[in-house]
PDB file of C-alpha atoms in Angstrom:
ATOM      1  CA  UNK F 356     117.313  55.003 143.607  1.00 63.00           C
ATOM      2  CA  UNK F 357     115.140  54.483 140.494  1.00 84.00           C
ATOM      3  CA  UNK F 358     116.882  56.581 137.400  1.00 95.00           C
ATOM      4  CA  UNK F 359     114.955  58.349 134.262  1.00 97.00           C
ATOM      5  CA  UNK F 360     112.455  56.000 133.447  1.00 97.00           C
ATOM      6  CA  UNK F 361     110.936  56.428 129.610  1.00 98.00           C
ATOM      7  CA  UNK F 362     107.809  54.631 128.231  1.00 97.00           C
ATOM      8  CA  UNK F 363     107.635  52.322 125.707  1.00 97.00           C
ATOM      9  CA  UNK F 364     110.679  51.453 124.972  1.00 97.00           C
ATOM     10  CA  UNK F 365     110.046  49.779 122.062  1.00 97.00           C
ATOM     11  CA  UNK F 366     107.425  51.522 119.564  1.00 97.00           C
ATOM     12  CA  UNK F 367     106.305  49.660 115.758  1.00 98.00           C
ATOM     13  CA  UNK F 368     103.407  52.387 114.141  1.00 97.00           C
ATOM     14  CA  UNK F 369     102.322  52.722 111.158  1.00 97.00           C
ATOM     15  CA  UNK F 370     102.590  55.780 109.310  1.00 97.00           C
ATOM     16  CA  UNK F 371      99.934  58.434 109.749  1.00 97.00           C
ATOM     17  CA  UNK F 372      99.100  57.194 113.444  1.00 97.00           C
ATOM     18  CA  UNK F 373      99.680  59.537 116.715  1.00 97.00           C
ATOM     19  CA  UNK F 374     102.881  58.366 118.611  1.00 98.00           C
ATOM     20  CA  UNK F 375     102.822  59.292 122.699  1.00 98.00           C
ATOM     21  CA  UNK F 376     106.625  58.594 124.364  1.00 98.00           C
ATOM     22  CA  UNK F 377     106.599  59.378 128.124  1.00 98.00           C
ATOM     23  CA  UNK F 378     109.076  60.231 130.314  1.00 98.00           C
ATOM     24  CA  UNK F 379     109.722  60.077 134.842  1.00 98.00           C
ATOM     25  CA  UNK F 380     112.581  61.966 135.409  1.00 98.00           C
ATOM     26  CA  UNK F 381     114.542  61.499 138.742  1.00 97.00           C
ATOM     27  CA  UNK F 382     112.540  63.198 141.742  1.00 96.00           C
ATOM     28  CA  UNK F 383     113.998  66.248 142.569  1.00 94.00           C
ATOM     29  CA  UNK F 384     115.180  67.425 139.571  1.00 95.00           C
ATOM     30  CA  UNK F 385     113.842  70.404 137.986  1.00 93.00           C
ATOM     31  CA  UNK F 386     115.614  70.059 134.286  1.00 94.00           C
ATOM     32  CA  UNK F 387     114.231  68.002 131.910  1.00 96.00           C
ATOM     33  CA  UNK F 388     115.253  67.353 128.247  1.00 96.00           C
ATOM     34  CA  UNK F 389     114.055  65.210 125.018  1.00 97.00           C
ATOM     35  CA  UNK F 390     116.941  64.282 122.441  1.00 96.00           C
ATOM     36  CA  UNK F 391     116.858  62.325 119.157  1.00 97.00           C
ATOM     37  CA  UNK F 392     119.815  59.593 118.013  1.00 96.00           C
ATOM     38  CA  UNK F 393     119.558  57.957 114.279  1.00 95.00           C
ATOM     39  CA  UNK F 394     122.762  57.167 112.561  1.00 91.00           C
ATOM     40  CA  UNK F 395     122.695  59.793 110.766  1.00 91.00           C
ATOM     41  CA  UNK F 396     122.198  62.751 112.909  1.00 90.00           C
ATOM     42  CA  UNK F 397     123.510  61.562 115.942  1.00 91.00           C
ATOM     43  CA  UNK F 398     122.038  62.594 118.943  1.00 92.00           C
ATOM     44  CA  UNK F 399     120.456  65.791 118.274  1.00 92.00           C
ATOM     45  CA  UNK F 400     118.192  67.920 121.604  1.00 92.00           C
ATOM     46  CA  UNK F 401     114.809  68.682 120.986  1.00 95.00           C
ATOM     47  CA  UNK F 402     113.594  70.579 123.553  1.00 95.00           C
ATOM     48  CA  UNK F 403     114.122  71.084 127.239  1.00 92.00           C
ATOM     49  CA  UNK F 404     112.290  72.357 130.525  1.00 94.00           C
ATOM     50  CA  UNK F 405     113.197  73.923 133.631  1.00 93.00           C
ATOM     51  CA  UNK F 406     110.865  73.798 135.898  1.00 94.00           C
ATOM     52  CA  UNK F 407     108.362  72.272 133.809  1.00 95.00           C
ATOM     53  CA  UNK F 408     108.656  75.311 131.673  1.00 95.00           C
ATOM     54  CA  UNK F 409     109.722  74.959 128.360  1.00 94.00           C
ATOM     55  CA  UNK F 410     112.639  76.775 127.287  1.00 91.00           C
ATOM     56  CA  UNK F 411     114.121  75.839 124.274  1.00 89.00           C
ATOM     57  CA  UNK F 412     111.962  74.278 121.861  1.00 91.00           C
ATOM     58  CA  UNK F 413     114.191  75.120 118.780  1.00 90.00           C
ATOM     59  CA  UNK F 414     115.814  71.613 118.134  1.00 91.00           C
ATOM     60  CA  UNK F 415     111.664  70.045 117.564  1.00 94.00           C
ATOM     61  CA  UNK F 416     111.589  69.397 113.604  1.00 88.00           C
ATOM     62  CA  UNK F 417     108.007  70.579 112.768  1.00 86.00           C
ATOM     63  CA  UNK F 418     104.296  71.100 113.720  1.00 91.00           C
ATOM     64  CA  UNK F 419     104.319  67.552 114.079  1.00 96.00           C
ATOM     65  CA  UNK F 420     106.177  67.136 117.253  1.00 97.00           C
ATOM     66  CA  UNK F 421     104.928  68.458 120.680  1.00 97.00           C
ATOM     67  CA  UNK F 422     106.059  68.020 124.142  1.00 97.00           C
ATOM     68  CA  UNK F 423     104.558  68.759 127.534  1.00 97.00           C
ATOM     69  CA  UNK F 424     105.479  68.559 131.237  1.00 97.00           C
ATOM     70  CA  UNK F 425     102.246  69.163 133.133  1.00 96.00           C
ATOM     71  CA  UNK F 426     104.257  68.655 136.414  1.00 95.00           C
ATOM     72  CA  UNK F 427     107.900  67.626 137.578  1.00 95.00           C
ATOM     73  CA  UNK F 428     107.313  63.937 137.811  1.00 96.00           C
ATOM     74  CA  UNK F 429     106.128  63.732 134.138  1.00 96.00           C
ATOM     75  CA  UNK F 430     106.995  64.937 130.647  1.00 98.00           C
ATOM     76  CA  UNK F 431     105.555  63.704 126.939  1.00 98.00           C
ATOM     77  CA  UNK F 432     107.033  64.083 123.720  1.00 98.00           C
ATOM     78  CA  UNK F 433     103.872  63.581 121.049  1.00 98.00           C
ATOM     79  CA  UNK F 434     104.295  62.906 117.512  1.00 97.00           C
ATOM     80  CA  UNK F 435     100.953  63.343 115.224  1.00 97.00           C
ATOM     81  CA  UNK F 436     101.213  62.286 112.905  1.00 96.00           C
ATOM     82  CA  UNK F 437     104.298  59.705 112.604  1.00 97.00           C
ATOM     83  CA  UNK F 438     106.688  59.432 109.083  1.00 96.00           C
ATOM     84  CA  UNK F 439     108.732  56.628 108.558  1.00 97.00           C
ATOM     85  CA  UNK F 440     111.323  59.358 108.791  1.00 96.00           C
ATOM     86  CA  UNK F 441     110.590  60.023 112.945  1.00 97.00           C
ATOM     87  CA  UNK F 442     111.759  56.625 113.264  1.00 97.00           C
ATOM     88  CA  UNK F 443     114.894  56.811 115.919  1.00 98.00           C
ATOM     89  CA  UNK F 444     115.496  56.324 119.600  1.00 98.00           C
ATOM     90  CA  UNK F 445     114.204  59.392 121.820  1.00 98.00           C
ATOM     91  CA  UNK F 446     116.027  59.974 124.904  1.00 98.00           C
ATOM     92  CA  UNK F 447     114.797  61.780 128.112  1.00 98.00           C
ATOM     93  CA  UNK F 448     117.280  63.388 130.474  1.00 96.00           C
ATOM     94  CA  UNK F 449     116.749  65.327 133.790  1.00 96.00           C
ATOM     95  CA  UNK F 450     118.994  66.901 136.000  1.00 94.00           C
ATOM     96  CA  UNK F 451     118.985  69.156 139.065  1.00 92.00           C
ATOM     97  CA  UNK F 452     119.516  73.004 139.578  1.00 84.00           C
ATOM     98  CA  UNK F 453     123.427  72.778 140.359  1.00 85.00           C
ATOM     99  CA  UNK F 454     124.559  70.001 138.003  1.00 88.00           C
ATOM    100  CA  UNK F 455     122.792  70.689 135.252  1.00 84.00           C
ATOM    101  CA  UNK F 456     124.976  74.076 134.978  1.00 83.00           C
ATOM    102  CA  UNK F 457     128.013  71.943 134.602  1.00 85.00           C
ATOM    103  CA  UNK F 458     126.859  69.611 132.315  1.00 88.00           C
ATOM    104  CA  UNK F 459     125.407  66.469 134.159  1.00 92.00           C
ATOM    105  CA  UNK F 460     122.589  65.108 132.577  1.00 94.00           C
ATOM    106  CA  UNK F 461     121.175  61.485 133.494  1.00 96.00           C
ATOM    107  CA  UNK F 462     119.391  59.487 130.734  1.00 97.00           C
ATOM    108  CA  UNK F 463     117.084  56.852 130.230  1.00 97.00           C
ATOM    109  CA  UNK F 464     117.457  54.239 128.439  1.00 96.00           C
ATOM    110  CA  UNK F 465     115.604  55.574 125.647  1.00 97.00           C
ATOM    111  CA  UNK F 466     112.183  54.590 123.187  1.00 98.00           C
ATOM    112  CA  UNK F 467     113.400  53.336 120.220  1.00 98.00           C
ATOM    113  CA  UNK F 468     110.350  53.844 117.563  1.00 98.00           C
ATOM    114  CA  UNK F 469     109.861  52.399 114.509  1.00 98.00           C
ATOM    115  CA  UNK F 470     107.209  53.549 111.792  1.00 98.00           C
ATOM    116  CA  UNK F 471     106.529  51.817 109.026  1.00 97.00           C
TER     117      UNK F 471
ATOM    118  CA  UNK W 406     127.922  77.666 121.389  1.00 58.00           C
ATOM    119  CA  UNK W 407     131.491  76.242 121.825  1.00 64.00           C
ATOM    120  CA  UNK W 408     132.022  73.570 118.805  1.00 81.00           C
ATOM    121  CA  UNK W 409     133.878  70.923 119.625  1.00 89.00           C
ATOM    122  CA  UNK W 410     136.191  68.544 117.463  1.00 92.00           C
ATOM    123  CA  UNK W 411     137.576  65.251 118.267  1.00 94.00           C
ATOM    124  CA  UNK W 412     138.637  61.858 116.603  1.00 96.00           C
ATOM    125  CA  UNK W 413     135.487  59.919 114.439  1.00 95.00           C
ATOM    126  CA  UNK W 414     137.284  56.676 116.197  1.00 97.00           C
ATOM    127  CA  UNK W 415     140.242  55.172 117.817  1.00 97.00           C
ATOM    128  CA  UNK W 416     141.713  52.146 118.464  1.00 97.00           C
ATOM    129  CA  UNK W 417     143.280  50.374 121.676  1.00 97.00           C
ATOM    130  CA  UNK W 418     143.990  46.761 122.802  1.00 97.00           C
ATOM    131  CA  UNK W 419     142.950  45.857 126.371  1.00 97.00           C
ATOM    132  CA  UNK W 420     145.446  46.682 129.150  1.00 97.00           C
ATOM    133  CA  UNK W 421     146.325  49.942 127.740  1.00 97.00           C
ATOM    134  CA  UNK W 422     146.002  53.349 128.399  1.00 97.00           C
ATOM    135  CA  UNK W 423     143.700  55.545 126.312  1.00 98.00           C
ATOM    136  CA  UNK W 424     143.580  59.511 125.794  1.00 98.00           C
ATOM    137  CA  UNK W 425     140.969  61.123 123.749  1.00 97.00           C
ATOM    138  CA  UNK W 426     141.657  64.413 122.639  1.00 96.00           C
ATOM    139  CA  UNK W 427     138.708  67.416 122.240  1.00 94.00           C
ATOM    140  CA  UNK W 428     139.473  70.813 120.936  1.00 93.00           C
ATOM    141  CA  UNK W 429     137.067  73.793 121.974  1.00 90.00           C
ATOM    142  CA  UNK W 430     138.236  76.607 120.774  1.00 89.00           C
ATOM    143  CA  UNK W 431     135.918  79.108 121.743  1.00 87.00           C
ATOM    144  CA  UNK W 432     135.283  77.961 125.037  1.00 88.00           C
ATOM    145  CA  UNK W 433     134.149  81.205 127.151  1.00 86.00           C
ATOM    146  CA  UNK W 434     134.853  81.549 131.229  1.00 87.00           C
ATOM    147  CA  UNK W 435     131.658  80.466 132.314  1.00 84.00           C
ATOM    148  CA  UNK W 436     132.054  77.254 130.587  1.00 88.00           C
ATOM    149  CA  UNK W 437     132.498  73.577 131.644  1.00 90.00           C
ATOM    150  CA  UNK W 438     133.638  70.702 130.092  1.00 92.00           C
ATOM    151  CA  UNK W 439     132.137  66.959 130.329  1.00 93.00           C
ATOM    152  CA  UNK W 440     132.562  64.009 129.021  1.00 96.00           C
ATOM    153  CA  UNK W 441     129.823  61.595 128.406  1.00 97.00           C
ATOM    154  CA  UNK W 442     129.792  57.660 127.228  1.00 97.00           C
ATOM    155  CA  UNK W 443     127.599  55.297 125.912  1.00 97.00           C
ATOM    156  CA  UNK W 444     126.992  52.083 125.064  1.00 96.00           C
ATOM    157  CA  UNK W 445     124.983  50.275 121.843  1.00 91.00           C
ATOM    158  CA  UNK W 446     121.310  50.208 122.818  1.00 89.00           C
ATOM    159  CA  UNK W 447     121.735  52.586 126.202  1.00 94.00           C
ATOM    160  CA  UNK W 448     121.339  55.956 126.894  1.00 96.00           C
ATOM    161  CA  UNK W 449     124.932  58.254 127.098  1.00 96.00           C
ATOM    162  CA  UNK W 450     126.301  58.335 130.324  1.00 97.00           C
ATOM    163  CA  UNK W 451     128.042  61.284 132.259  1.00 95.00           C
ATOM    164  CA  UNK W 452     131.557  59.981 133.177  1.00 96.00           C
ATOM    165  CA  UNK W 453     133.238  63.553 134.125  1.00 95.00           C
ATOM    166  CA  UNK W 454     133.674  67.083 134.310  1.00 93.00           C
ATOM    167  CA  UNK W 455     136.138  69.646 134.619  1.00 93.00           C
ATOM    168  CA  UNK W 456     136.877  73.442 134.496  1.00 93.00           C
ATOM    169  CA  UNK W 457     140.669  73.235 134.731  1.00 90.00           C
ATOM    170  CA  UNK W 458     143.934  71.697 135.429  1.00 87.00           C
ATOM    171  CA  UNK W 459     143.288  68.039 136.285  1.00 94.00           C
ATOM    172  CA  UNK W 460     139.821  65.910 137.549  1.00 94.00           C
ATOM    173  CA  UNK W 461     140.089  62.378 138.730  1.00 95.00           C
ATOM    174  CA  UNK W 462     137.499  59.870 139.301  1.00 94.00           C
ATOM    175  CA  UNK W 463     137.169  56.152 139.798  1.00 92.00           C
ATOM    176  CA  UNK W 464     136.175  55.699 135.781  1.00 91.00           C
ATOM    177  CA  UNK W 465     138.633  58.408 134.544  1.00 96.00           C
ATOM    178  CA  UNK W 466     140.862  61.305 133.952  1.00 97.00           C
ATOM    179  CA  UNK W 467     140.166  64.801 132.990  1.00 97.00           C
ATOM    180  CA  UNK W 468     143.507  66.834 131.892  1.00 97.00           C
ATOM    181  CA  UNK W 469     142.904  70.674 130.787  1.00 96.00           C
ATOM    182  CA  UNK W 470     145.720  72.762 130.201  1.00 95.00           C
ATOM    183  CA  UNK W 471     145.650  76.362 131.343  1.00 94.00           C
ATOM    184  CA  UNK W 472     144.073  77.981 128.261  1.00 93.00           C
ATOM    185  CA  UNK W 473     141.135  75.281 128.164  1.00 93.00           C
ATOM    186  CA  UNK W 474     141.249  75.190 124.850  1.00 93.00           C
ATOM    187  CA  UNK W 475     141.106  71.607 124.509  1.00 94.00           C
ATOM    188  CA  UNK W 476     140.939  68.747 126.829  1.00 95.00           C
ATOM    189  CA  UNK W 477     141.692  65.097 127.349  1.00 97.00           C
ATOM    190  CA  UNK W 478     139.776  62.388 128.808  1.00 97.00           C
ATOM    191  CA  UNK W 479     142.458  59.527 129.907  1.00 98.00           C
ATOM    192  CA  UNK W 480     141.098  55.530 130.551  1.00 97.00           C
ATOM    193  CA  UNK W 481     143.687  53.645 132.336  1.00 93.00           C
ATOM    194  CA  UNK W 482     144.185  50.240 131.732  1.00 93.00           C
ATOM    195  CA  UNK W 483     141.000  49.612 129.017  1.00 96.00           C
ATOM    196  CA  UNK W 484     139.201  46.436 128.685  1.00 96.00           C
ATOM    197  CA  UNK W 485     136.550  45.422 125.916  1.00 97.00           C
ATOM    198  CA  UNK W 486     133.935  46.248 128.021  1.00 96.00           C
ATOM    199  CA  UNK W 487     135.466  50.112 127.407  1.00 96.00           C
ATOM    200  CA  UNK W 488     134.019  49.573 123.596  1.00 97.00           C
ATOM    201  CA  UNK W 489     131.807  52.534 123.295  1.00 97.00           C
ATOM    202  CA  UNK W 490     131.252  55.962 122.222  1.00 97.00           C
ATOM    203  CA  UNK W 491     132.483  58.792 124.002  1.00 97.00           C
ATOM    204  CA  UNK W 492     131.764  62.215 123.421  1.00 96.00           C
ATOM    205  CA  UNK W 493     132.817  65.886 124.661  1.00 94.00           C
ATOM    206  CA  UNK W 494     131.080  68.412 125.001  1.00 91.00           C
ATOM    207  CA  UNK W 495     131.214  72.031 126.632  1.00 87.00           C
ATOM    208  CA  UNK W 496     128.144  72.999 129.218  1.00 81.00           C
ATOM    209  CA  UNK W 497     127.315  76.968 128.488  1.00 73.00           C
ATOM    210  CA  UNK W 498     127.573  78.267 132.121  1.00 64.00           C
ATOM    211  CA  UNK W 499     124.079  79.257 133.641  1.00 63.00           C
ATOM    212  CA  UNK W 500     122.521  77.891 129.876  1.00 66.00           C
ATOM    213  CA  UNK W 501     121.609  74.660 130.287  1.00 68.00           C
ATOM    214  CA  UNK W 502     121.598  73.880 126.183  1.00 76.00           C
ATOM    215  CA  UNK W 503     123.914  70.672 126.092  1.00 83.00           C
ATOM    216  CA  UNK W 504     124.625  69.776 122.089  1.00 82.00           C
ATOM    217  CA  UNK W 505     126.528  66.457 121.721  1.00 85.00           C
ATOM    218  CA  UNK W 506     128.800  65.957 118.576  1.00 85.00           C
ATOM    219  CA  UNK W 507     129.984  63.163 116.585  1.00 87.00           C
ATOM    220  CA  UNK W 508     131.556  61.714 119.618  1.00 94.00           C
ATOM    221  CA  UNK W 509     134.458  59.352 119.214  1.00 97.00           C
ATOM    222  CA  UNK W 510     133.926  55.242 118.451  1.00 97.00           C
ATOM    223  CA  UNK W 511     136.479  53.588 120.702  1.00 98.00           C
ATOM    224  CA  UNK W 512     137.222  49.508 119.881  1.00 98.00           C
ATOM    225  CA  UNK W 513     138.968  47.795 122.635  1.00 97.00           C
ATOM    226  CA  UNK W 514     140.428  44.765 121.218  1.00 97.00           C
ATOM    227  CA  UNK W 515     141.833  40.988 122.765  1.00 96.00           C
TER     228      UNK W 515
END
């Protein structure tokens, strides 16, 4: 059973240029969420859908992040443009309707990115 | 949103047990606690969850005394492959906002 699956997972850009991460989450679930790790913030949530709605968008730093789901197999998180200081690993996590109220997230394995 | 508080990092040798400790103060009814881990380079990983008394699983343990106030996650028998961050964190019931703290850094050493 394929898990969260998150595209690229490894991402060099220069500063200035438009960064595109992509996230599968597991079919069936209708909870999706984008989180942030550096080492100096720790893992920090972005935003998060339900049902391809988004919910919670408070955790996205500026005007310079977006993130879409245009339907439940497939979610974006868009960075235009990139700072050296965006550079982290992004996480996606999904869940379904009855775990996701307890606290059961599954995760990818994350796009580290890198701008220079 | 319940804060939570544990240790920055701990310590073990293989072969022994290991509890990790979590205050949440101002956990509400609704509320569940879980227990994620995760290795360098991966994504975290849900291990367990628990509203109260005592959870068991094949990875772990999940003790919560009656006020819930805190909790502790229990590894029996560690081995360096345990090396990893672990984190605790309280699920808002029917709010699906889940906000991960400093977690704790455990070493499992020869």
């Amino acid at each position: 059973d394929a898990g969260v699956i998150q595209s690229p997972r490894h991402e060099v850009t220069e500063m200035g240029q438009e960064v595109t991460l992509r996230c599968k989450p597991i079919s069936g679930h209708n909870s999706l969420f984008w989180y942030r790790q550096t080492m100096m913030r720790g893992l920090e949530l972005l935003i998060y859908f339900n049902n391809n709605v988004p919910i919670d968008d408070s955790g996205m730093p500026e005007d310079r992040f977006s993130a879409k789901m245009p339907n439940a197999s497939f979610s974006t998180l868009k960075i235009q443009p990139s700072e050296p200081r965006d550079s982290a690993v992004y996480f996606c996590a999904s869940s379904d309707r009855r775990r996701v109220n307890t606290g059961e997230l599954f995760f990818g394995e994350g796009s580290r990115l890198t701008v220079l | 949103l319940a804060k939570t508080t544990q240790p920055i990092s701990m310590d073990s040798y293989e072969g022994q047990e290991v509890n990790i400790t979590c205050s949440h103060n101002n956990i509400a009814t609704n509320d569940y606690i879980t227990w994620y881990q995760q290795f360098p380079s991966q994504g975290p990983r849900f291990i367990i969850q628990g509203y109260k008394t005592k959870v068991k699983n094949e990875v772990a343990s999940l003790f919560i005394p009656a006020d819930r106030k805190s909790s502790t996650l229990s590894l029996p028998r560690v081995s360096l492959s345990d090396t990893a961050v672990y984190y605790c964190l309280v699920a808002i019931g029917g709010y699906n906002k889940l906000i991960f703290g400093a977690g704790t850094r455990l070493a499992v050493h020869p």
